[in-house]
Short mmCIF file of C-alpha atoms in Angstrom, two decimals:
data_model
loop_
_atom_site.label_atom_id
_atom_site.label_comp_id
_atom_site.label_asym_id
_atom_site.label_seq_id
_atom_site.Cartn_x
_atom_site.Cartn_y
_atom_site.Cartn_z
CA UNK A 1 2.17 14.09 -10.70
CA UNK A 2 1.01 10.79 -12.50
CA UNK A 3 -0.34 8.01 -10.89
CA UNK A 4 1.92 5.54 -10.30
CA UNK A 5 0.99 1.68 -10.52
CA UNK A 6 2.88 -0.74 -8.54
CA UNK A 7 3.23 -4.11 -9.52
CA UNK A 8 4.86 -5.49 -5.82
CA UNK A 9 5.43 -4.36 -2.67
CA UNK A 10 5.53 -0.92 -1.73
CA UNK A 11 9.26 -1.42 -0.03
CA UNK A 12 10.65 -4.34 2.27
CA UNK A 13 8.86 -5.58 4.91
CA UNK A 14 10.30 -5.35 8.71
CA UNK A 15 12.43 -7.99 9.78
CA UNK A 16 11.99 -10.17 12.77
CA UNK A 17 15.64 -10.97 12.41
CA UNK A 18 15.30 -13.40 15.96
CA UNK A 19 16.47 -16.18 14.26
CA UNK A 20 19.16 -14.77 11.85
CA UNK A 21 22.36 -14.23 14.44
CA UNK A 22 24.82 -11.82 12.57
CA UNK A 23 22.39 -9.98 10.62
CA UNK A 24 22.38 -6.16 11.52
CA UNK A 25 19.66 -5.10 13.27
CA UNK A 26 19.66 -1.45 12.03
CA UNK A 27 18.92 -1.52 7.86
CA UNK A 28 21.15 1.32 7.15
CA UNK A 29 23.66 -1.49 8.13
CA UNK A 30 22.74 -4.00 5.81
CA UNK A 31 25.34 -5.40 2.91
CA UNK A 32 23.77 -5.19 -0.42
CA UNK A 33 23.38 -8.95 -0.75
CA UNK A 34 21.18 -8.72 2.35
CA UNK A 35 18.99 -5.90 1.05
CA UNK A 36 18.37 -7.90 -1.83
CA UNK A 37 17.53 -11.01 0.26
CA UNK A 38 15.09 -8.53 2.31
CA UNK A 39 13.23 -7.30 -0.92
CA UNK A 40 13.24 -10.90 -2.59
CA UNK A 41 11.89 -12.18 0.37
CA UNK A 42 9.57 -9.35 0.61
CA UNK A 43 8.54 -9.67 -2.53
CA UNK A 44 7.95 -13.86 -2.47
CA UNK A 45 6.10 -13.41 0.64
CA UNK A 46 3.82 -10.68 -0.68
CA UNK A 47 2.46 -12.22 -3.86
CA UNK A 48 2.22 -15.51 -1.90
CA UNK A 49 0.12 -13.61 0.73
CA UNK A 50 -2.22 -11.91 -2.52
CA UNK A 51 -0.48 -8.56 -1.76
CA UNK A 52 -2.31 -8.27 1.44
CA UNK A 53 0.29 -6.75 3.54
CA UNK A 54 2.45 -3.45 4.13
CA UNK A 55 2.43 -0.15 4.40
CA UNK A 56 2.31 2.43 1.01
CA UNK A 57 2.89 5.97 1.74
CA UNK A 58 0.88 7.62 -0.90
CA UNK A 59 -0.29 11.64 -1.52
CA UNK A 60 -4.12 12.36 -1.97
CA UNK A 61 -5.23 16.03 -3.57
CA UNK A 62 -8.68 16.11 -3.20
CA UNK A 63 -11.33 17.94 -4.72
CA UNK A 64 -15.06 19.08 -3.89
CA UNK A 65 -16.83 18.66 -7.25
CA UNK A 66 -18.81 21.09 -9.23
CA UNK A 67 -15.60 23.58 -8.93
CA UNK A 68 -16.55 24.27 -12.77
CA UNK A 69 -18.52 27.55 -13.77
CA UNK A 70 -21.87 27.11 -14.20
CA UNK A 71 -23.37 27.83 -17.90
CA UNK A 72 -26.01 30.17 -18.42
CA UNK A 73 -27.39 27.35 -21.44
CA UNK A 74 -27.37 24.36 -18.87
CA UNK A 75 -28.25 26.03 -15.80
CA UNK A 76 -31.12 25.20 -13.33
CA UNK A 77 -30.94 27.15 -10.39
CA UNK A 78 -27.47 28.60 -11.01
CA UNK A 79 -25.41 25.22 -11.15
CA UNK A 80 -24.62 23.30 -14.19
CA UNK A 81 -26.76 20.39 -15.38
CA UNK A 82 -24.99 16.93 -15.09
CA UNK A 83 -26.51 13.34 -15.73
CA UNK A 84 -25.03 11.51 -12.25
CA UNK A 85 -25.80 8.00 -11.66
CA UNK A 86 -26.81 7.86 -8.16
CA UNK A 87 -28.20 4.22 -6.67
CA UNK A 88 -28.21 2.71 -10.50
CA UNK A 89 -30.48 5.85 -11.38
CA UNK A 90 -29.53 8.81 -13.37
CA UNK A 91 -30.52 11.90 -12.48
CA UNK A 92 -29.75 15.58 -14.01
CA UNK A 93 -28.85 17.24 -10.86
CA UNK A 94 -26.97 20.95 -10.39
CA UNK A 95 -22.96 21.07 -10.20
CA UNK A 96 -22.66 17.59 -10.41
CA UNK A 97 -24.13 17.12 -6.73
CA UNK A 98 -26.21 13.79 -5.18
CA UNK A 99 -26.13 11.77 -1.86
CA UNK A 100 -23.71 8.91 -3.01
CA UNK A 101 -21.14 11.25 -4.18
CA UNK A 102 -19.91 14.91 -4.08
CA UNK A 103 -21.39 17.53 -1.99
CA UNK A 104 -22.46 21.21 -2.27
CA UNK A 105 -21.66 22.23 0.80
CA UNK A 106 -18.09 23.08 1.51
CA UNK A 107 -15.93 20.32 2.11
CA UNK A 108 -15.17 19.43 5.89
CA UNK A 109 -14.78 15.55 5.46
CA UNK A 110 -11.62 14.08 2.85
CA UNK A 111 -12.64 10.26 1.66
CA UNK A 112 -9.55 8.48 1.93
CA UNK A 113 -8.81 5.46 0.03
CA UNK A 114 -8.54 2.41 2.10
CA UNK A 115 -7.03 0.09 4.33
CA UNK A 116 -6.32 3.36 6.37
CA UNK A 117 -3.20 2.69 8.51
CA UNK A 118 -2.43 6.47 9.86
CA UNK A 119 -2.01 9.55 8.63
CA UNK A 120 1.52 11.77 8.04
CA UNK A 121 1.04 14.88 6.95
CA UNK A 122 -1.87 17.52 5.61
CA UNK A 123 -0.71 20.04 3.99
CA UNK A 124 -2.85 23.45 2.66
CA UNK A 125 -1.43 26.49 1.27
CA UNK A 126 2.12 24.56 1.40
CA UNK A 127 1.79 24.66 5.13
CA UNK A 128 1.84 22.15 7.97
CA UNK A 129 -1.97 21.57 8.68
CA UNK A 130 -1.62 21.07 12.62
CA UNK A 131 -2.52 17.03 13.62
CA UNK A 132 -4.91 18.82 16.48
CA UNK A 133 -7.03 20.48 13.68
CA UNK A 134 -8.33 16.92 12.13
CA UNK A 135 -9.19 13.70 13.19
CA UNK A 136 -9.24 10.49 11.31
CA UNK A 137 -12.52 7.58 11.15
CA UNK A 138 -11.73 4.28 10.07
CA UNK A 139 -14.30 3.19 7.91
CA UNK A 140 -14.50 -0.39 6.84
CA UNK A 141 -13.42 0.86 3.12
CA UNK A 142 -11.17 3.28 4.20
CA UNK A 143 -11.34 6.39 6.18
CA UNK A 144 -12.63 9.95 6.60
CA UNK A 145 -10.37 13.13 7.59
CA UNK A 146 -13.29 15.49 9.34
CA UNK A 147 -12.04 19.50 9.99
CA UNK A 148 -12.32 20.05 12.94
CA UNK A 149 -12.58 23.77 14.82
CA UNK A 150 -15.48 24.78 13.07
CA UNK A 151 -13.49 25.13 9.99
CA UNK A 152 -13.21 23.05 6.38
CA UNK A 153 -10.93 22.02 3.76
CA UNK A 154 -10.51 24.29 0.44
CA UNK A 155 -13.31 23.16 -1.67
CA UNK A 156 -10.74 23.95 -4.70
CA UNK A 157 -7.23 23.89 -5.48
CA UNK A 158 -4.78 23.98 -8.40
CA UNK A 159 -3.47 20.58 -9.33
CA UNK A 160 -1.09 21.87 -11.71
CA UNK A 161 0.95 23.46 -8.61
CA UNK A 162 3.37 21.70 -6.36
CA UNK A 163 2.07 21.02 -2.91
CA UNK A 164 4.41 23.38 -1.48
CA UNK A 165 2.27 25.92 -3.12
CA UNK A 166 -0.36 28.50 -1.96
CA UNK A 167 -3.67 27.72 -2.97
CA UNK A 168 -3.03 23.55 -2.52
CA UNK A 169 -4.33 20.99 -1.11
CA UNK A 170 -2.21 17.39 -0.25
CA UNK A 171 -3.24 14.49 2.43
CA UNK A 172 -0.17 12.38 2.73
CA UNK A 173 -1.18 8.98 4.60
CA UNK A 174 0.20 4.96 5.07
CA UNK A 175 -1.98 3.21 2.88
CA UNK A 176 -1.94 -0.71 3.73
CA UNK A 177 -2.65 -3.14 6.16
CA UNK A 178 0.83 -3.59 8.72
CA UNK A 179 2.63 -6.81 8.49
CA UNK A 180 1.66 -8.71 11.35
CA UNK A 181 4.12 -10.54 14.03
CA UNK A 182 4.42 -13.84 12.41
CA UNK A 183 4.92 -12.10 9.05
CA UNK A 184 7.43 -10.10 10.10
CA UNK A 185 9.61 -13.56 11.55
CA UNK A 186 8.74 -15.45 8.65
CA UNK A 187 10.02 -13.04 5.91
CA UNK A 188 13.08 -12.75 8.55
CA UNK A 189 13.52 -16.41 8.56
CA UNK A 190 13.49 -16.18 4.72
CA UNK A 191 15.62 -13.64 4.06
CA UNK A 192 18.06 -15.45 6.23
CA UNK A 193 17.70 -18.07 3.75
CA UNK A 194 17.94 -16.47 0.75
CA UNK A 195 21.22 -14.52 1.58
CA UNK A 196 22.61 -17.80 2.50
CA UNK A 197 22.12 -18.96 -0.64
CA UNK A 198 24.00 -16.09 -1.74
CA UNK A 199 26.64 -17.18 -0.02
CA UNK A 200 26.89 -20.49 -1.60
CA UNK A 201 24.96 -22.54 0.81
CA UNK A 202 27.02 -22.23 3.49
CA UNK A 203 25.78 -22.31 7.39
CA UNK A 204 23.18 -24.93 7.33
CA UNK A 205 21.11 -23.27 4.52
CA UNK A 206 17.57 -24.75 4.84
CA UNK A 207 16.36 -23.80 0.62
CA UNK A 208 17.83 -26.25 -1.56
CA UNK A 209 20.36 -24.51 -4.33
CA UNK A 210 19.13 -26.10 -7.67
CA UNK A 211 22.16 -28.35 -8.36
CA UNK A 212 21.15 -31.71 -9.54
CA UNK A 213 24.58 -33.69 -8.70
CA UNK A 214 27.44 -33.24 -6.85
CA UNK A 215 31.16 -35.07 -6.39
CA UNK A 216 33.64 -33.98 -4.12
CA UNK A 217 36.12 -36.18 -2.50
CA UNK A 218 35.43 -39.35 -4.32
CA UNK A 219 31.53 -38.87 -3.01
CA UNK A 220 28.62 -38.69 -4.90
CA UNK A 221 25.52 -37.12 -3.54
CA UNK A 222 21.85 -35.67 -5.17
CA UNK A 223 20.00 -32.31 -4.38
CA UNK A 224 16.70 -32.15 -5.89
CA UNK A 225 16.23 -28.72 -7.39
CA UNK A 226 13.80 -26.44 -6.31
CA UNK A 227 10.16 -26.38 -7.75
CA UNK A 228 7.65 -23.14 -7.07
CA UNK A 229 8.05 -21.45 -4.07
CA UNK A 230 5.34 -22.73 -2.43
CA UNK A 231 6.91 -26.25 -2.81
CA UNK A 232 9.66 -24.76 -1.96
CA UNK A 233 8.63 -23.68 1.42
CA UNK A 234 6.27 -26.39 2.03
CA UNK A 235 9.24 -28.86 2.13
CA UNK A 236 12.27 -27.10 3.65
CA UNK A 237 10.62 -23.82 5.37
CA UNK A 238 7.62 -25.61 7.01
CA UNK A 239 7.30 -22.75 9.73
CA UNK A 240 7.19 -19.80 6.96
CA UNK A 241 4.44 -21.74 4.82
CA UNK A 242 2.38 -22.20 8.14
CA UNK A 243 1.89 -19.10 7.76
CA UNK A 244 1.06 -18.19 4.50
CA UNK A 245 -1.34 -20.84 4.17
CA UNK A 246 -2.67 -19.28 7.70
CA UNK A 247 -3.71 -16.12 6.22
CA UNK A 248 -4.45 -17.09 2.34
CA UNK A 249 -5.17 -20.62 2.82
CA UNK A 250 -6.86 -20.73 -0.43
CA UNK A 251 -3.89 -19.57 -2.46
CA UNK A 252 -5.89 -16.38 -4.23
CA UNK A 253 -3.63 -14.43 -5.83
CA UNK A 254 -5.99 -11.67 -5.00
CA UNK A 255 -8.59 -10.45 -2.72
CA UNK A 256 -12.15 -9.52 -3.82
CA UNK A 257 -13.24 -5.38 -3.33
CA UNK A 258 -16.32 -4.14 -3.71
CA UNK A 259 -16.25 -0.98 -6.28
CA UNK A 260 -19.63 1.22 -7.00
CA UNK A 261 -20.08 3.07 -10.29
CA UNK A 262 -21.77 5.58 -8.97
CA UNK A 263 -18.33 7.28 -7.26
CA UNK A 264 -15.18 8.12 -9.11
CA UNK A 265 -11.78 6.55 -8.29
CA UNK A 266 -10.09 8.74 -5.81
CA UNK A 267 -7.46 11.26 -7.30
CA UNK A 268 -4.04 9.45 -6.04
CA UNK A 269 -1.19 11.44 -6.94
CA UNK A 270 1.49 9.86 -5.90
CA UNK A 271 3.00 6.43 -4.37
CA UNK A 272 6.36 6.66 -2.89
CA UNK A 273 8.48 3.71 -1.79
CA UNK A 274 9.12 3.55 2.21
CA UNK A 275 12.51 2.44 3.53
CA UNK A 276 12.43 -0.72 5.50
CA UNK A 277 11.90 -0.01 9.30
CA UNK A 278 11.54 -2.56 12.31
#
């Protein structure tokens, strides 16, 4: 299956709904201008906060390298000849092998791409790999599923097949950092907002609705339209923007990584789209 490259959040956040009376508790119960207020909200908050938080479930089929036959013309030592860059050094080394990368040896540790939140489900030969036979290391880039029982992963598999196939290999973990408490009230607080907009302003809806002039009754009154959000928020949702400018208080629209040439992107196949959960 193709990567797939998300431009947003993964699905809507959770919802402290504390200070939204009448909204359902239970998503499945939510009217559709509500799940739209959810994702908006979700979605405002997320780019606001450089895409920092929530939870991607995504599918990993790893790979040992040096699966390929070795050639008698380009052999040393019975493995294939490869230039690998290794600590800005290149190096001719057998099946592809050196310390930064790949290994030789069969392959008993799976380097998951990080932030590591937890993992769902391993799955070899199509089967359910039981939780007791792995464990899971946080690492400060990611994380490392170890074998344990004395055994290790397939050091090959067939990426053409399914996952439900013999002779497969699929991790299947939450990728993402989890929204934390005050995230979770203030996209509730502005989905609250949003749907009353929706509505047409009604209840006491704190984001202003765009109109420049209004005359009802013989009286003439003036709502300045909105601007960015960020205005937006900083004059009528002051709790919400606390918080953003809490955790990106320099308004990045992304945060730096650290990538190293010498080791290949990991092989994501796939990124699915959680429901919303609380």
């Amino acid at each position: 299956m193709p990567d797939e490259v998300l431009d947003g959040p993964c699905g809507p956040w959770p919802l402290d709904l504390s200070c939204c009376p009448g909204w359902p508790d239970d998503p499945a119960e939510w009217s559709p201008e509500q799940q739209a207020a959810a994702e908006i909200a979700t979605e405002v908050l997320w780019r606001l906060t450089a895409g920092r938080y929530g939870l991607c479930e995504e599918v990993l089929r790893p790979c040992r390298k040096g699966c390929d036959e070795p050639s008698p013309a380009l052999s040393y030592g019975g493995g294939l000849l490869r230039p690998i860059l290794d600590g800005g050094r290149w190096f001719n080394r057998p099946c592809g092998c050196g310390p930064s990368g790949c290994s030789c040896v069969p392959l008993c540790v799976i380097d998951l791409p990080g932030p590591v939140h937890s993992v769902v489900e391993v799955r070899q030969d199509g089967q359910e790999v039981d939780p007791e036979g792995y464990v899971l290391h946080r690492t400060a880039t990611g994380g490392r599923l170890v074998r344990t029982g004395g055994e290790c992963w397939p050091e090959c598999q067939d990426l053409r097949l399914p996952d439900t196939e013999p002779g497969t290999l699929s991790v299947t973990y939450l990728r993402g950092l989890e929204v934390p408490a005050a995230g979770r009230r203030a996209v509730g607080q502005l989905a609250c907002e949003i749907d009353k907009l929706c509505a047409g302003g009604t209840g006491g809806c704190a984001l202003p609705t765009g109109t420049k002039s209004v005359t009802r009754e013989g009286v003439a009154y003036e709502i300045v339209p909105p601007g960015s959000w960020p205005e937006t928020l900083e004059a009528h949702m002051p709790q919400v923007w606390s918080w953003v400018q809490l955790v990106n208080p320099g308004r990045v629209r992304q945060f730096g990584a650290v990538f190293s040439l010498d080791l290949p992107p990991a092989p994501v196949a796939a990124r699915y789209r959680p429901e919303a959960t609380r």
